[in-house]
XYZ file of C-alpha atoms in Angstrom:
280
model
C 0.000 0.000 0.000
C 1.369 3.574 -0.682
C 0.829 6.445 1.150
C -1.867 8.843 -0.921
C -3.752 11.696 -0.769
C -7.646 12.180 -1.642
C -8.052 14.592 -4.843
C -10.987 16.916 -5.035
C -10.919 18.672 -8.746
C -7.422 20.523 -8.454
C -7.312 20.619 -4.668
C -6.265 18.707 -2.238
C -9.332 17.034 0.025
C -9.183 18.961 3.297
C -9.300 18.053 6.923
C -11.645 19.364 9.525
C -10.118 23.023 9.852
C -10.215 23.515 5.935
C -6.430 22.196 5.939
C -5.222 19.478 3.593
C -4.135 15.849 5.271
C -2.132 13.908 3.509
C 1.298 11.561 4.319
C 5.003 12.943 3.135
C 6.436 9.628 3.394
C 5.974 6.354 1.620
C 5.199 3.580 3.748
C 5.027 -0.485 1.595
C 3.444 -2.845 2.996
C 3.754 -6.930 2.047
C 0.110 -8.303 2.079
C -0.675 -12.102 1.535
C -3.453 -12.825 -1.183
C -7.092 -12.374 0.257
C -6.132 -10.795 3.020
C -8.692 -6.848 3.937
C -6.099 -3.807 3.831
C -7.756 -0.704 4.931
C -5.866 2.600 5.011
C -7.042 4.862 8.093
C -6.433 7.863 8.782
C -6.387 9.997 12.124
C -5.960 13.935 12.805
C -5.191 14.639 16.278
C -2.751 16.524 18.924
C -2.236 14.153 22.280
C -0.781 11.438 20.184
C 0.182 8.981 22.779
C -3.386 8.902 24.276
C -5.228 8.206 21.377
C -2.353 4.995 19.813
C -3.094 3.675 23.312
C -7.485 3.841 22.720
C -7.077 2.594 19.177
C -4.671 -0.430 19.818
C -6.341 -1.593 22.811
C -9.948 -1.539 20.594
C -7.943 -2.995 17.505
C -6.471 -5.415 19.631
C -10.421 -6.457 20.873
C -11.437 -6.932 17.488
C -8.477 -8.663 16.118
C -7.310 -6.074 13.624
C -3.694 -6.170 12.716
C -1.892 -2.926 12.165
C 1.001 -3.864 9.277
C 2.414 -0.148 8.734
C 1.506 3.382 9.370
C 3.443 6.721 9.177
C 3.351 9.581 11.933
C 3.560 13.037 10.388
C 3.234 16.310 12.215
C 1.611 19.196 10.496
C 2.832 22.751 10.997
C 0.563 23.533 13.664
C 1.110 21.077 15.836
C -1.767 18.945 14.542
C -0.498 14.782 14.107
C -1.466 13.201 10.837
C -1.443 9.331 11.995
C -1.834 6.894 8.545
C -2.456 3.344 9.786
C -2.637 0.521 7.043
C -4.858 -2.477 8.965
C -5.602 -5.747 8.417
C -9.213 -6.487 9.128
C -9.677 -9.713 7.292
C -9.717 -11.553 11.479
C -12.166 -8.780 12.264
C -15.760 -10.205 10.898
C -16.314 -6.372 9.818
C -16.899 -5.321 6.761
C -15.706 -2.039 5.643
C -18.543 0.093 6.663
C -18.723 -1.228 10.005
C -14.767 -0.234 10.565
C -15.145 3.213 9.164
C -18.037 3.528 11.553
C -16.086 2.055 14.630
C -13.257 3.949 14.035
C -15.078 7.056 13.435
C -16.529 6.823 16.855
C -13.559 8.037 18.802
C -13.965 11.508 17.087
C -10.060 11.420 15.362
C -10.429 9.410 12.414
C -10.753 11.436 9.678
C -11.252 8.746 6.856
C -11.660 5.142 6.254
C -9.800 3.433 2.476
C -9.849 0.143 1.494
C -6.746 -1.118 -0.350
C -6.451 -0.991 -4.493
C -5.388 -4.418 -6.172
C -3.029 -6.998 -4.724
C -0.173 -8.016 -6.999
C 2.794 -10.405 -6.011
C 1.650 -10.004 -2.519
C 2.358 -6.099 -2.805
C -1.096 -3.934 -2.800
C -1.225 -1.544 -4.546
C -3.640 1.762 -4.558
C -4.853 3.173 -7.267
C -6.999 6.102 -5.933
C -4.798 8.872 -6.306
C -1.013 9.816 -6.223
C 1.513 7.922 -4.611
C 4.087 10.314 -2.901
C 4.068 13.987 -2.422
C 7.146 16.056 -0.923
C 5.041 19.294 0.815
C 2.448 19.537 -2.139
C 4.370 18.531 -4.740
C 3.469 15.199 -6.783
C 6.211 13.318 -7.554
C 6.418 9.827 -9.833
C 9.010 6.925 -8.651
C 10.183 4.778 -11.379
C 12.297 1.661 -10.862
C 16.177 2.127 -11.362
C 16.571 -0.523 -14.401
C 13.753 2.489 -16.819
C 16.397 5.190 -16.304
C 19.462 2.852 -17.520
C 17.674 1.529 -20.505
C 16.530 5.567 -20.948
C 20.218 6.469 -20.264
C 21.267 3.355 -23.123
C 18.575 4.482 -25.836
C 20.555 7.797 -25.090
C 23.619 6.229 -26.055
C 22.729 4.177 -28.733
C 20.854 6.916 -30.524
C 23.666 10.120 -29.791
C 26.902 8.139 -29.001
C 29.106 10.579 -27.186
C 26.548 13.461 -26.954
C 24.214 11.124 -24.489
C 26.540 12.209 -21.461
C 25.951 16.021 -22.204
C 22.120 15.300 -22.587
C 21.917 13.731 -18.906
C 23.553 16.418 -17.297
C 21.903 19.057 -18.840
C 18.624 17.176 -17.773
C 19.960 17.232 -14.474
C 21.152 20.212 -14.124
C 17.707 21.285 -14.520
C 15.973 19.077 -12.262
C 18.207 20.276 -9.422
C 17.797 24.498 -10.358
C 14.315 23.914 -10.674
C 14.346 22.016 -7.051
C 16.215 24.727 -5.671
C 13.738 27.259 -6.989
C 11.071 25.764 -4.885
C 12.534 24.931 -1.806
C 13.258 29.092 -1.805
C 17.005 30.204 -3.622
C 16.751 33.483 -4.464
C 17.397 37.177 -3.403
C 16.340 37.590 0.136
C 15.173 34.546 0.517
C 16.686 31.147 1.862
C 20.597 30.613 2.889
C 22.046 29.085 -0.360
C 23.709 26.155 1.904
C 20.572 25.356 3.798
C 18.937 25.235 0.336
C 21.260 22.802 -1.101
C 21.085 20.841 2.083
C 17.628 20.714 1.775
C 17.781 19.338 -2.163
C 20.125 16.747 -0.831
C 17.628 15.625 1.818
C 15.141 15.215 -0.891
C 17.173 13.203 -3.239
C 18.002 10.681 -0.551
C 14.347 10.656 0.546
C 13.453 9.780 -3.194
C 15.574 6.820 -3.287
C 18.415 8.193 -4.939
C 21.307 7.793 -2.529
C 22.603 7.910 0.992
C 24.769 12.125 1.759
C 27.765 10.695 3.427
C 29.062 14.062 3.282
C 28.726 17.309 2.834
C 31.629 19.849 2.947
C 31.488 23.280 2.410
C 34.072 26.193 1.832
C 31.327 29.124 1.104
C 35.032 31.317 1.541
C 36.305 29.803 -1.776
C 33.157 28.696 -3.838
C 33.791 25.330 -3.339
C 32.098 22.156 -2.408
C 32.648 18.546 -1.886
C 29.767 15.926 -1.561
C 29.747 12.084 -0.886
C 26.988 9.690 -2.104
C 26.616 5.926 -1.068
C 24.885 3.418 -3.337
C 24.020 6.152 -6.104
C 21.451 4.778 -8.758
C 23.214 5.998 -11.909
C 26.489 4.190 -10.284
C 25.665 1.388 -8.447
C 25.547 -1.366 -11.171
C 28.112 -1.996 -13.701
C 28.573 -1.282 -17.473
C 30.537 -2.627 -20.079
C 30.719 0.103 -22.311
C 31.718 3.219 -19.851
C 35.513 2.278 -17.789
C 35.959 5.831 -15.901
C 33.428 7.453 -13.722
C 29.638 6.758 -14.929
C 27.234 9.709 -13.050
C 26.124 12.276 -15.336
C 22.438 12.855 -14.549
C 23.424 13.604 -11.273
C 26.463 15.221 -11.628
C 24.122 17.518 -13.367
C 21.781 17.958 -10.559
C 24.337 19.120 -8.427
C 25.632 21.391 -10.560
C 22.179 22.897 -10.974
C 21.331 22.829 -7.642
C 24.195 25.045 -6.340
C 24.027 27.484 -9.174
C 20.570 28.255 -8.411
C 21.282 27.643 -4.502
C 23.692 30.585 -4.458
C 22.527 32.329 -7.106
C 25.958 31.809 -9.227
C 26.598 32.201 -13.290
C 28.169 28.848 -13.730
C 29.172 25.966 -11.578
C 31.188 22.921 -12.686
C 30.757 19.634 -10.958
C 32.969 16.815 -11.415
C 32.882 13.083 -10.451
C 35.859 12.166 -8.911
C 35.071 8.807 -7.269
C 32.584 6.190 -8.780
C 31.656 3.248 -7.210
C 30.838 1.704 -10.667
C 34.825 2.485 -10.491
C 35.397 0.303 -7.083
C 35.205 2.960 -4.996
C 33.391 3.006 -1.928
C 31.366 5.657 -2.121
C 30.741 8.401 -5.140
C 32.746 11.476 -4.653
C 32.086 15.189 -5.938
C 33.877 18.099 -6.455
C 31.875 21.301 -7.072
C 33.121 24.994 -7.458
C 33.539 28.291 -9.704
């Protein structure tokens, strides 16, 4: 099951003050065939109170919680998405929405989308958002056969196109998260886009060094996607896409004419870790 959020026209569904609810995270859950997944949701401030009241009435009715994600909203207000299975339960759907909406906190009641290789899968609306903003996950294995119909196709020129693509993925992520005049510290900005790329799956920030002094950089990625497996046709250093993010995302960061980036450690290259250098 992945974490969603209702859609109302353009808009997203709001909560009981007018506000919008939805998870930032993406919780997956395992789910054996013909089992009852129902996604819950609960909006409500004294959080350990009310996980003690539902699991002790879960517990009564033999209702399984199998994931859930805890996310608190600006205002103090705790967004609590619980994914249960109910198949134990002898309630239907209706009759949990209505039990669960008893206690005041629940806010709504989903039942899961379709079931395939014991993952299940929802197919009401989006499946991840970072603030408000939808983003798509594709599996690792699309972007290498994009990244080889790049090759095959522009020989040599391929490596230029993926950087330039993500050089603009990462100014156009800095642009949101607030780089500008009089606006956000360029560093905390590029922290931020860092935070987001790991949270999308892309990599684990071993490190982040800064010399703001000298216009230079140095950042450390573990288990990169564009790195991590090999290829027979590229010896030297293999990231380009994200070389190109980076690049993007501190020119925009700290508002800078150009920025070069260069990869100079690859794991696809035996090292440990990929290593790069960016500065002006």
């Amino acid at each position: 099951m992945i974490g969603q959020v209702k859609k109302e026209g353009n808009k997203l569904a709001p909560g009981r003050r007018g506000e919008p609810v939805f998870p930032f995270n993406l919780p997956l859950i395992w789910v054996g065939r013909g089992r009852k997944i129902a996604e819950v949701t609960a909006l409500f401030r004294d959080l350990s109170s009310t996980i003690v009241l539902l699991s002790s009435v879960l517990s009564r009715r033999s209702i399984d919680v199998v994931c859930g994600s805890i996310t608190k909203k600006p205002g103090g207000e705790v967004v609590f998405t619980m994914f249960l299975d109910y198949t134990d339960s002898g309630l239907n759907l209706e009759s949990l929405r209505e039990s669960l909406s008893s206690f005041g906190v629940v806010e709504r009641v989903m039942t899961n989308g379709t079931v395939t290789e014991g993952v299940t899968i929802n197919s009401h609306a989006f499946p991840l958002l970072f603030g408000e903003r939808r983003v798509i996950v594709l599996p690792t294995e699309f972007f290498e056969r994009i990244a080889n119909f790049f090759r095959s196709s522009l020989g040599g020129v391929a490596n230029t196109v993926l950087f330039e693509l993500g050089r603009m993925c990462g100014a156009t992520s800095a642009k949101y998260m607030g780089a500008g005049p009089n606006r956000r510290d360029g560093e905390e900005v590029v922290r931020s886009g860092l935070a987001t790329a790991q949270a999308a799956g892309w990599g684990i920030v071993e490190d982040f060094y800064s010399d703001p002094s000298k216009l230079a950089w140095r950042v450390s990625i573990r288990d990169l996607f564009e790195c991590t497996s090999s290829r027979s046709d590229e010896v030297g250093n293999r990231s380009h896409f994200f070389r190109g993010y980076l690049a993007g995302l501190f020119q925009e960061s700290y508002g800078l004419e150009k920025v070069s980036c260069v990869e100079t450690l690859c794991a696809a290259n035996h090292a440990a870790s990929c290593e790069f250098a960016i500065w002006v």
